[in-house]
GROMACS .gro file of C-alpha atoms in nm:
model
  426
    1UNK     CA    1  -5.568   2.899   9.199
    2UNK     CA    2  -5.375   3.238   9.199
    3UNK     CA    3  -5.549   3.549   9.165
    4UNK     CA    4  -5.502   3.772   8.890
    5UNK     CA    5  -5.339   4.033   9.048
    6UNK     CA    6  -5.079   3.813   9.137
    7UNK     CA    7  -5.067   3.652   8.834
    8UNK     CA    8  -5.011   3.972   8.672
    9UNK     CA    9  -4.722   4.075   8.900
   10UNK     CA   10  -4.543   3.759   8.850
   11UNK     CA   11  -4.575   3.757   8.468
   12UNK     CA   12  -4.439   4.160   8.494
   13UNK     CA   13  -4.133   4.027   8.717
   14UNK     CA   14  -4.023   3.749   8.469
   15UNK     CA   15  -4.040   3.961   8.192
   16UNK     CA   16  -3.847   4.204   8.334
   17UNK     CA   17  -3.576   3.961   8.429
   18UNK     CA   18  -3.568   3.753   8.100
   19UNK     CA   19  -3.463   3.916   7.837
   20UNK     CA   20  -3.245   3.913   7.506
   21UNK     CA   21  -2.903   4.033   7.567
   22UNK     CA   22  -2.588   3.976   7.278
   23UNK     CA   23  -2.252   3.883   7.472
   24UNK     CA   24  -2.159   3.891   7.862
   25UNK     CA   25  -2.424   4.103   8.032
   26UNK     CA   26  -2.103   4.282   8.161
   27UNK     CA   27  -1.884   4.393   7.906
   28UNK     CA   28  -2.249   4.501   7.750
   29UNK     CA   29  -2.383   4.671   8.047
   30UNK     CA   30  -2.023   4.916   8.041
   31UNK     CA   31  -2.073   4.935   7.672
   32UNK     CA   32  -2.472   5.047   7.708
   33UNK     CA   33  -2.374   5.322   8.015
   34UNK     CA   34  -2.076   5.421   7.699
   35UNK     CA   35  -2.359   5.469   7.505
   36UNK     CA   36  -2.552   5.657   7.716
   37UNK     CA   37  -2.289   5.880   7.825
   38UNK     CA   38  -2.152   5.941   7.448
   39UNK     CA   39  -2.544   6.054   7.358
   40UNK     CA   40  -2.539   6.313   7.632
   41UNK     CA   41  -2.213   6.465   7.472
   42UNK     CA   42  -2.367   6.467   7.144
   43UNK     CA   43  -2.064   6.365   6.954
   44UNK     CA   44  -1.811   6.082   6.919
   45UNK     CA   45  -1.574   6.139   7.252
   46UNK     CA   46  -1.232   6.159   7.239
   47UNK     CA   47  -1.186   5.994   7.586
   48UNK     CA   48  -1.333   5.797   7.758
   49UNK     CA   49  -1.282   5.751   8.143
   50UNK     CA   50  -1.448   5.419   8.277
   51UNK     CA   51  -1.463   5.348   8.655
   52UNK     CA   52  -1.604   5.004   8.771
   53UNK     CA   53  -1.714   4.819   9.059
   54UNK     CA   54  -1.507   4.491   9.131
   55UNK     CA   55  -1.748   4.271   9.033
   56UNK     CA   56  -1.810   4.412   8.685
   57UNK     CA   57  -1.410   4.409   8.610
   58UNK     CA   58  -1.424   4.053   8.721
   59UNK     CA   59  -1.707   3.937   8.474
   60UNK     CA   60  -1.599   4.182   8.162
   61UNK     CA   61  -1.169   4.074   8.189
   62UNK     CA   62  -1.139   3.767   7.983
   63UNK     CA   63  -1.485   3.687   7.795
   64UNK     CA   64  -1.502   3.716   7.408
   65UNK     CA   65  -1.729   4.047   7.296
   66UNK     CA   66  -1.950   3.936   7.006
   67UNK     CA   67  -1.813   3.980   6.662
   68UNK     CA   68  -1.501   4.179   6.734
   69UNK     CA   69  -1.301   3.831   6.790
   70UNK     CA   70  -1.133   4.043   7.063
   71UNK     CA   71  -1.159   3.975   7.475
   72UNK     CA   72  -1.183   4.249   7.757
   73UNK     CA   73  -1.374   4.588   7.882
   74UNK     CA   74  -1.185   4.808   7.542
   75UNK     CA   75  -1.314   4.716   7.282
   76UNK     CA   76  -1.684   4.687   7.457
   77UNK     CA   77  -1.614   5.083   7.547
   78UNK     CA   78  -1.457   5.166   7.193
   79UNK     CA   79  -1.761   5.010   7.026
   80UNK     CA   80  -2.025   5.151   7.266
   81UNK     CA   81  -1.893   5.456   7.181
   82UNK     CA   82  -1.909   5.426   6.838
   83UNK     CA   83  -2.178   5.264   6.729
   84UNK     CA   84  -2.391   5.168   7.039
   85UNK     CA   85  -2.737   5.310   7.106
   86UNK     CA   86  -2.877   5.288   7.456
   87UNK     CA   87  -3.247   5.229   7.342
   88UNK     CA   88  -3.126   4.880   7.261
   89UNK     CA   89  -2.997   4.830   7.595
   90UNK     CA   90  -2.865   4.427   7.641
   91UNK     CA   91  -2.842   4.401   7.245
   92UNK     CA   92  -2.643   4.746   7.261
   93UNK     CA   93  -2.395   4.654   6.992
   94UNK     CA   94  -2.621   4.476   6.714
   95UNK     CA   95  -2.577   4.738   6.493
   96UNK     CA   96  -2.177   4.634   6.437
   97UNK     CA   97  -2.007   4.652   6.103
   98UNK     CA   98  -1.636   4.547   5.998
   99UNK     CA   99  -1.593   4.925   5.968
  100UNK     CA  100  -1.706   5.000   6.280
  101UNK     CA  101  -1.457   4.734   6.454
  102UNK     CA  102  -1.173   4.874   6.236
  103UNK     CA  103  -1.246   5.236   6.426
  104UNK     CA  104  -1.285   5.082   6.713
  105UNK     CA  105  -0.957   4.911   6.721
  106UNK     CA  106  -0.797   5.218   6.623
  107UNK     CA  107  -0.968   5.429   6.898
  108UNK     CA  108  -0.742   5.177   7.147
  109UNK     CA  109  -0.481   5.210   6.986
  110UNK     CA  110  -0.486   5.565   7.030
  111UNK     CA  111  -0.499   5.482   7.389
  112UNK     CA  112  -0.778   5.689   7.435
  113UNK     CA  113  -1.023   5.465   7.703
  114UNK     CA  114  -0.895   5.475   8.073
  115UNK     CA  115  -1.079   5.188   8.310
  116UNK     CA  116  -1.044   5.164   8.665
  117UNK     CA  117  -1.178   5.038   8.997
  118UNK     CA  118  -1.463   5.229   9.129
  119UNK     CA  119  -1.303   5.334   9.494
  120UNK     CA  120  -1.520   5.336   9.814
  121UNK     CA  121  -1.759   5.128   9.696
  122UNK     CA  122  -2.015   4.918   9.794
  123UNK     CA  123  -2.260   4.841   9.531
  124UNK     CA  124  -2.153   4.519   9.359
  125UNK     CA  125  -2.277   4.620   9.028
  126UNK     CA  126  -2.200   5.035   8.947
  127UNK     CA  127  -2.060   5.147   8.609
  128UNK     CA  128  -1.964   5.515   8.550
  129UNK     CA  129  -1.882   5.617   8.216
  130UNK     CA  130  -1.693   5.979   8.130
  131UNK     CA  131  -1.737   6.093   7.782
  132UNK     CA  132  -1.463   6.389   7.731
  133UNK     CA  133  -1.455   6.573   7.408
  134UNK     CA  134  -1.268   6.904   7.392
  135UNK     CA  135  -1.425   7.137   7.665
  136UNK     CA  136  -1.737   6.893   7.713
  137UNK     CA  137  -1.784   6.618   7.907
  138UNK     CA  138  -2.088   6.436   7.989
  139UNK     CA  139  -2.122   6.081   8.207
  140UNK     CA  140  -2.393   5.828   8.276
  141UNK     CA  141  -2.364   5.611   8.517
  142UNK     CA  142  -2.549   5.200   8.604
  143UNK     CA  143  -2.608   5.083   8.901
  144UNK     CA  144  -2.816   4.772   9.104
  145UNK     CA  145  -2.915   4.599   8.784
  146UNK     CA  146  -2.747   4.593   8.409
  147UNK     CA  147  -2.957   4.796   8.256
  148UNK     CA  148  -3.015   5.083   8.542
  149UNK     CA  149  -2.972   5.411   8.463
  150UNK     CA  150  -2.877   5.634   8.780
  151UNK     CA  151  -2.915   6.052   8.653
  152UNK     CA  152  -2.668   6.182   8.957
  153UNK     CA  153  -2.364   6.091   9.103
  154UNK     CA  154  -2.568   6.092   9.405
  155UNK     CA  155  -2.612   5.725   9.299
  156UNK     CA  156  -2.640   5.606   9.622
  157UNK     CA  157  -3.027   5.698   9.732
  158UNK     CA  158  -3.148   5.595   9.363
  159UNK     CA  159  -2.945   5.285   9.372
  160UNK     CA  160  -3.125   5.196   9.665
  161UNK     CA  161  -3.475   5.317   9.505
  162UNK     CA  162  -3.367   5.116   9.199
  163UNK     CA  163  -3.349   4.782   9.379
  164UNK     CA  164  -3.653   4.848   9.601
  165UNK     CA  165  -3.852   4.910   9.261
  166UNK     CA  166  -3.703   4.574   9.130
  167UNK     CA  167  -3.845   4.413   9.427
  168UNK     CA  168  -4.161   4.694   9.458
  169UNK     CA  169  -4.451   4.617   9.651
  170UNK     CA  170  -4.600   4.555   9.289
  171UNK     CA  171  -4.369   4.259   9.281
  172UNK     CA  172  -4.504   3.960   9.461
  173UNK     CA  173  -4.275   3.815   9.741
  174UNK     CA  174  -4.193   3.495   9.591
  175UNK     CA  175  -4.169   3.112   9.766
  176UNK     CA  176  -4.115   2.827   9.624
  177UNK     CA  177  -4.453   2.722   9.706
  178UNK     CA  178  -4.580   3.044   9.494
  179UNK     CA  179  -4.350   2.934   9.208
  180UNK     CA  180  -4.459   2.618   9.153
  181UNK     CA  181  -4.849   2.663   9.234
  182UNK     CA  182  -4.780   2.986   8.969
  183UNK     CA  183  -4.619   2.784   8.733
  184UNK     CA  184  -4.823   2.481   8.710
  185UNK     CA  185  -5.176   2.658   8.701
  186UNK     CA  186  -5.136   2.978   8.547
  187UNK     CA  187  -5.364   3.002   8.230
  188UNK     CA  188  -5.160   2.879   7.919
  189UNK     CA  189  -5.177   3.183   7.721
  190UNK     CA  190  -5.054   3.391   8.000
  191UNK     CA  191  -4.732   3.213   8.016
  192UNK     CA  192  -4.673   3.092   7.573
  193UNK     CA  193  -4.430   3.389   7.604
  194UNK     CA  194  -4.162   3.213   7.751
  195UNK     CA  195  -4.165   2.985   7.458
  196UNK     CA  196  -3.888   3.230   7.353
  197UNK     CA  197  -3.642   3.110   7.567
  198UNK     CA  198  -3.667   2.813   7.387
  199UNK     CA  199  -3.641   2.998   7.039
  200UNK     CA  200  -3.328   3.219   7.113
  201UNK     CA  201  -3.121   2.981   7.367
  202UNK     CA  202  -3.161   2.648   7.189
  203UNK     CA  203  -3.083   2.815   6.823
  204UNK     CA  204  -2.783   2.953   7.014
  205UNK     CA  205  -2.663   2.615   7.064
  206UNK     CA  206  -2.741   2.490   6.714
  207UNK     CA  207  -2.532   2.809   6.578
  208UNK     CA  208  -2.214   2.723   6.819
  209UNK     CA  209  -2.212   2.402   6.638
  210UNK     CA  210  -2.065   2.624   6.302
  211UNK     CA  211  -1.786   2.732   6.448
  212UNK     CA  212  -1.537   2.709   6.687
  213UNK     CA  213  -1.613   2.900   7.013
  214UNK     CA  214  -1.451   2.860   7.362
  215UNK     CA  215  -1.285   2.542   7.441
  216UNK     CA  216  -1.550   2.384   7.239
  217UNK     CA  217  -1.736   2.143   7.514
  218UNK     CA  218  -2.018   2.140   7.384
  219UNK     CA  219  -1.929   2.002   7.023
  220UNK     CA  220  -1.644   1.784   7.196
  221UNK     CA  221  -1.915   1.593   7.425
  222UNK     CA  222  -2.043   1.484   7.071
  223UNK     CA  223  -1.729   1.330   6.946
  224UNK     CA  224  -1.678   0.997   6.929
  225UNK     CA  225  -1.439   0.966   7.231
  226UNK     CA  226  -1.687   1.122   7.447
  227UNK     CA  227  -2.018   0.928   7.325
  228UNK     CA  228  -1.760   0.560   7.422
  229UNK     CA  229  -1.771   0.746   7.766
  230UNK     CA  230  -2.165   0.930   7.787
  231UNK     CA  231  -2.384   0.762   7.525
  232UNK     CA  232  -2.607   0.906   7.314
  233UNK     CA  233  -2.793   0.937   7.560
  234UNK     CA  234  -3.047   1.206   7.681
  235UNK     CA  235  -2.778   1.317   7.960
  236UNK     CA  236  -2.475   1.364   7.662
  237UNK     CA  237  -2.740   1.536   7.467
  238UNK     CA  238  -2.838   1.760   7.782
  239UNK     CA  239  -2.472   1.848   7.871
  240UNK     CA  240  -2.412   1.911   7.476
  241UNK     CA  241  -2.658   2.144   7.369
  242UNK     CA  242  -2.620   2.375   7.703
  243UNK     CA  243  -2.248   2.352   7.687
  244UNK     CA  244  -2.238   2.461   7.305
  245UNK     CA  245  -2.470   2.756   7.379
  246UNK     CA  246  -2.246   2.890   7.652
  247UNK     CA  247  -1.925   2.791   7.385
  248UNK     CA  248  -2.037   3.041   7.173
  249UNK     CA  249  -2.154   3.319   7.391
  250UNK     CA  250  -1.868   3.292   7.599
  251UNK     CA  251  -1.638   3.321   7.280
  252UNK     CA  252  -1.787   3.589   7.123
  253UNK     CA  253  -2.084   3.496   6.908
  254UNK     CA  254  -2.316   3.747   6.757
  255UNK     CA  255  -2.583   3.535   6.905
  256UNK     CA  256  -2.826   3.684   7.077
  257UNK     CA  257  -2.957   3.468   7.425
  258UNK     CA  258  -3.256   3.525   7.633
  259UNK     CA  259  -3.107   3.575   7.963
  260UNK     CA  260  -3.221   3.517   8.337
  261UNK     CA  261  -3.193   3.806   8.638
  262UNK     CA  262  -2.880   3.993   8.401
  263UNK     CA  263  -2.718   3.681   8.285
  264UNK     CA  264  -2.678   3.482   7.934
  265UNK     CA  265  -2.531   3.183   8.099
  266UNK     CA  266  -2.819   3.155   8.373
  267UNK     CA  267  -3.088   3.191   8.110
  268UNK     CA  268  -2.914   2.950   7.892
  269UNK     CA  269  -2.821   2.701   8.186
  270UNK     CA  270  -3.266   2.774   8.323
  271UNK     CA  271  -3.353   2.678   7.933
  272UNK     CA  272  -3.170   2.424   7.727
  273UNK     CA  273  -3.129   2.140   7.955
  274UNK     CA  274  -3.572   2.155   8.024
  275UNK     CA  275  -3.587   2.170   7.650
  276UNK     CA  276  -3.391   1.900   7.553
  277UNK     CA  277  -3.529   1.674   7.838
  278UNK     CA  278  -3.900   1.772   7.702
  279UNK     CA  279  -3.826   1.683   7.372
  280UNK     CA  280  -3.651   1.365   7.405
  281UNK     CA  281  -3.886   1.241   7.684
  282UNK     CA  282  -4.154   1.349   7.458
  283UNK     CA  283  -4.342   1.555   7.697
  284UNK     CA  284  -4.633   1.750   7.585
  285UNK     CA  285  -4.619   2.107   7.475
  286UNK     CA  286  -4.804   2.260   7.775
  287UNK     CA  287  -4.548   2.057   7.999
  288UNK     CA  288  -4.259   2.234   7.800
  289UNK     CA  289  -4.394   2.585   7.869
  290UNK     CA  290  -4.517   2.477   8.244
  291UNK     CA  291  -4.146   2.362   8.313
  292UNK     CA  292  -3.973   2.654   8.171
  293UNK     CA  293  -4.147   2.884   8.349
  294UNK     CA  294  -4.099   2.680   8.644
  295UNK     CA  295  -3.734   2.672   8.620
  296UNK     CA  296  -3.663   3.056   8.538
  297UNK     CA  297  -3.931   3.165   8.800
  298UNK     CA  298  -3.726   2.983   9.037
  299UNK     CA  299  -3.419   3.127   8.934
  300UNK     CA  300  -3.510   3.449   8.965
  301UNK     CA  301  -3.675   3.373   9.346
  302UNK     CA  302  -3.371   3.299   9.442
  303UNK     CA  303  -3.148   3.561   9.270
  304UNK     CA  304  -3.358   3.793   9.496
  305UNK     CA  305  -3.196   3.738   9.783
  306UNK     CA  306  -2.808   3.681   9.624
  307UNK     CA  307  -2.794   3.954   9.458
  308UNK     CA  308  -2.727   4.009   9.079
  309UNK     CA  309  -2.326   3.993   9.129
  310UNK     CA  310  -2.182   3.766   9.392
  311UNK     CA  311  -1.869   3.552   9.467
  312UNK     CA  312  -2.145   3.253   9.418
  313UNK     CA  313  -2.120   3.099   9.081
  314UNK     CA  314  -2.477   3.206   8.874
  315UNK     CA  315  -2.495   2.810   8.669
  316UNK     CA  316  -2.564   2.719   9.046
  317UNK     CA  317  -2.881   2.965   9.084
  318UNK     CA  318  -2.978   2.874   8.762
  319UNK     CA  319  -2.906   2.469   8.769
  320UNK     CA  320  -3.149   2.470   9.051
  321UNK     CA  321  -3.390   2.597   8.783
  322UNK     CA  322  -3.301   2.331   8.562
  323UNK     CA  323  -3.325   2.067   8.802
  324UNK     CA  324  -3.689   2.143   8.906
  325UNK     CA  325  -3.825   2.213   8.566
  326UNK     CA  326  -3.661   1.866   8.466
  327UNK     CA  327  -3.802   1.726   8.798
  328UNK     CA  328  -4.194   1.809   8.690
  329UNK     CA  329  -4.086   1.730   8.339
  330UNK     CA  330  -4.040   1.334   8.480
  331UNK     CA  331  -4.342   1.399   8.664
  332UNK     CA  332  -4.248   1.489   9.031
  333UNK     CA  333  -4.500   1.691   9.201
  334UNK     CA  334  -4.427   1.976   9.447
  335UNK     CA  335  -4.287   1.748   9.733
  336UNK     CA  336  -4.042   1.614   9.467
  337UNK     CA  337  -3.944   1.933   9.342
  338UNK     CA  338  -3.855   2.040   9.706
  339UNK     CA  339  -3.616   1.735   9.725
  340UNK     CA  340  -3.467   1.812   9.412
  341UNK     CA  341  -3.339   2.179   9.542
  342UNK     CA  342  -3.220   2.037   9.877
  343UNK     CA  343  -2.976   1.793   9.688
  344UNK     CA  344  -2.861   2.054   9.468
  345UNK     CA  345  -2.804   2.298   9.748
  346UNK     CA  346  -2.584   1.982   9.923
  347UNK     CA  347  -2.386   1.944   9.611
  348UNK     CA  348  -2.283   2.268   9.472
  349UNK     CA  349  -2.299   2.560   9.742
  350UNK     CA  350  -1.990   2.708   9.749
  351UNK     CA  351  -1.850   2.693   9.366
  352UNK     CA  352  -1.714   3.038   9.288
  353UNK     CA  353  -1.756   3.310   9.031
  354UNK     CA  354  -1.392   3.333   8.888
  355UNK     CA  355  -1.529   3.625   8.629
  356UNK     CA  356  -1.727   3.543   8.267
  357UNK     CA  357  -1.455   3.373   8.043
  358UNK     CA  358  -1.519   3.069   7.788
  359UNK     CA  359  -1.442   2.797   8.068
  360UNK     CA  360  -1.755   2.925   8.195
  361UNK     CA  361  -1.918   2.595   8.028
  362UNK     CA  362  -1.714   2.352   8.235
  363UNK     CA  363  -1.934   2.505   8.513
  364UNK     CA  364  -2.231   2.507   8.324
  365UNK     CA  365  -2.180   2.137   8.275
  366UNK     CA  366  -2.113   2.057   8.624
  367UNK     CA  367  -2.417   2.247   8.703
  368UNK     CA  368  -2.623   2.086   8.479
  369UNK     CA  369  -2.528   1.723   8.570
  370UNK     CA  370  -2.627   1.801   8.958
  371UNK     CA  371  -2.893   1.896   8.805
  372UNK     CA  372  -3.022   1.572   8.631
  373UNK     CA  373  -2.858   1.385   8.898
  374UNK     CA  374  -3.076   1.572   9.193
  375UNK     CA  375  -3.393   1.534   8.976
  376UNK     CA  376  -3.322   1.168   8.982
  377UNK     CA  377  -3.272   1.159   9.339
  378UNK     CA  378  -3.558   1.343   9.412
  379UNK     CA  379  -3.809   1.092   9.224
  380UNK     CA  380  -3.662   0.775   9.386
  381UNK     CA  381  -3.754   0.949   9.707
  382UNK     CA  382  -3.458   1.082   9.800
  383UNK     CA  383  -3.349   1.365   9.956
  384UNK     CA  384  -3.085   1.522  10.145
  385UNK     CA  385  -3.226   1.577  10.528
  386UNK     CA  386  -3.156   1.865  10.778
  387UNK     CA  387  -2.916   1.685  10.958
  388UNK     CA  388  -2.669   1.712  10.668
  389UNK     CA  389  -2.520   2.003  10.609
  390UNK     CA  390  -2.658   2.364  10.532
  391UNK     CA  391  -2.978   2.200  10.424
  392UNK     CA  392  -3.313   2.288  10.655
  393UNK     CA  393  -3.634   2.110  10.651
  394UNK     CA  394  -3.792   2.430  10.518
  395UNK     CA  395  -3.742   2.459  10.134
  396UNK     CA  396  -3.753   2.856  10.120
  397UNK     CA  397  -3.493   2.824  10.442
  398UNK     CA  398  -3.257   2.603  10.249
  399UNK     CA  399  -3.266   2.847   9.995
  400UNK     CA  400  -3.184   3.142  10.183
  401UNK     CA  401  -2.906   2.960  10.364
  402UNK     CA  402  -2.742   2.921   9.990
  403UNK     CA  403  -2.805   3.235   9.914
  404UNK     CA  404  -2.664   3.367  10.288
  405UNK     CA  405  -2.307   3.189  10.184
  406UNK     CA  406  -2.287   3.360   9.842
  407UNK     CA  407  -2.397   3.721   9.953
  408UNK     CA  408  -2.261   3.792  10.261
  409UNK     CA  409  -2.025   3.467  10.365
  410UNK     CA  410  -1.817   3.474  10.067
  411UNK     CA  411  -1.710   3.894  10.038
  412UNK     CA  412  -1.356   3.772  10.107
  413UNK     CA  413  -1.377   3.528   9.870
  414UNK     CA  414  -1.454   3.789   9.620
  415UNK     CA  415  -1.175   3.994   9.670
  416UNK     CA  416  -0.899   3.766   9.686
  417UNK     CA  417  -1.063   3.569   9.328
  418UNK     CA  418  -1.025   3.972   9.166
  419UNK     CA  419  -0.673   4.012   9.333
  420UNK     CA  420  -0.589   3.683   9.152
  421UNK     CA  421  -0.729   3.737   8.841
  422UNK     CA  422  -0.540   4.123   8.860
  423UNK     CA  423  -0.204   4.018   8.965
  424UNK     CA  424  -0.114   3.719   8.758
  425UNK     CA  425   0.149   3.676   8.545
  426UNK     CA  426   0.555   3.533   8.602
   0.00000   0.00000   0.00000
């Protein structure tokens, strides 16, 4: 049994991690630090000066924002400006109106927001936001994690304080021995909350199926065609109901989703495929709220080590999550749930972050089927050995050789994807 004090810690580290957010986490993060920067002036700016790490212009170029119908970084800034409060940080535009997207539209059109790359930079997440309205001017600036508020330009130092107090000697250091024996014996009522994920993720899919969001993947693996080719089977209905949530965040939903170490797609991709699992193989309640702890805990152990923002696709990170909870959901015990992130880590390592965009589900599904498929693997007693591969015999090892690759083997990578993604056209 874990003590309390750990316990404690634990529970304090996934709440911190999983929480609501409306939209991409990027596109909201720049529109929170507009926020921010726009209550400092005390007044509505009248220009607005955004400079951005790589990463962040990767994830916020192409992905719907919620409500607006519109894609891309000015409208986020316009309606930050305009309407967002800070206080709500993730959820940062909730308060949106018709009128309000009518200013905001206009406020581009005036061609008064100015975004651009962040230069000598090394921090993979940083967002600096310049408010400028007659003589004043006023900034706030976001750095390490999405909702990080840095108070200098020395950003730097705090950055580094910032991360070392996400990871503070108050935070346990995390195995996956520790997440499972945490998961699977931690009083009941010390772990209901994460019942939410449940609530907000899984009603997100159920509200994707009223419109059309995205390339629609999630409502098209119902169709007829595709159930000739799946089933209706608890696989289809997996793949569905995660692939419709991500449809409609992706295209611009004003659905809120409980997201997992500064993502909506990893907290949806942790969530929905555990819950539909549990609920089609009938699995108790306790099991539900055992396995989704199990899967987001593990998420977040090994988002430690790759960082919020990498070149290393996030449904990968969370898909492991997924496949474990799903893996004590069919019974598997700890030995099983080590086999289970060894296969995924064979399958998927190396899929890249191309930025947040609506084909984001495609990977999400791909994800998600390694997912069931490693699970399955893993309780016939199979598992991929050390001789294959990047896989060690060392779960925690196996884990940190993934997360090796996406952090500091694929930097290249990352640069060339943005160049792509910045320089096409005829």
């Amino acid at each position: 049994m874990i003590d309390q004090q750990t316990r404690e810690r634990i529970i304090a580290l996934i709440q911190r991690e999983v929480v609501p957010a409306i939209g991409c986490t990027e596109p909201m993060c720049v529109a929170l630090c507009t926020a921010r920067a726009t209550e400092k002036l005390g007044c509505k700016p009248e220009h607005i000066t955004a400079l951005l790490s790589p990463n962040i212009l990767k994830n916020a170029m192409g992905v719907g924002i919620p409500g607006t119908g519109m894609i891309g970084l000015p409208i986020a800034i316009a309606l930050g400006a305009l309407i967002g409060k800070s206080e709500y940080k993730l959820e940062v535009l909730k308060d949106l109106t018709p009128q309000a997207l009518q200013t905001g539209k206009k406020f581009i059109a005036d061609d008064r927001i100015d975004i651009r790359l962040k230069e000598n930079i090394n921090e993979k997440l940083y967002v600096e936001i310049i408010c400028q309205a007659g003589q004043q001017q006023a900034s706030a600036i976001i750095a390490g994690s999405h909702t990080n508020f840095v108070e200098s330009e020395e950003w730097a130092t705090t950055s580094q304080q910032a991360k070392q107090q996400d990871h503070t000697p108050s935070s346990p250091t995390l195995s996956l021995r520790l997440v499972y024996d945490f998961a699977t014996t931690a009083p009941l009522d010390e772990i209901r909350f994460i019942e939410d994920t449940r609530k907000y993720n899984m009603n997100a899919a159920r509200e994707a199926l009223k419109g059309n969001y995205g390339h629609n993947l999630g409502k098209t693996i119902d169709r007829p065609l595709s159930k000739g080719i799946f089933g209706n089977t608890i696989f289809s209905h997996i793949i569905s109901r995660t692939a419709s949530a991500c449809d409609a965040r992706m295209g611009g939903a004003m659905i809120p989703v409980m997201s997992n170490s500064g993502s909506g797609n990893q907290g949806i991709c942790a969530t929905n495929p555990v819950c539909v699992y549990a609920k089609e193989n009938e699995n108790t309640h306790e099991e539900l709220i055992r396995a989704l702890t199990l899967s987001h805990l593990t998420a977040i152990y090994i988002k430690q080590s790759l960082g919020t923002l990498s070149a290393l696709c996030g449904c990968v990170v969370a898909s492991i999550g997924s496949s474990v909870g799903i893996t004590y959901l069919m019974g598997g015990d700890y030995s099983r749930v080590c086999a289970s992130v060894k296969n995924m880590i064979a399958n998927l390592t190396g899929m890249i972050c191309d930025g947040a965009k609506p084909s984001c589900s495609l990977k999400i599904t791909s994800g998600v089927s390694t997912a069931i498929l490693s699970a399955l693997l893993s309780m016939e007693g199979k598992c991929v050995t050390s001789e294959e591969g990047i896989v060690d015999d060392c779960v925690d090892r196996s884990i940190h050789n993934l997360t090796s690759i996406g952090a500091d083997g694929m930097g290249v990578t990352d640069d060339l994807v943005l160049h792509i993604m910045t320089s096409k056209g005829c």
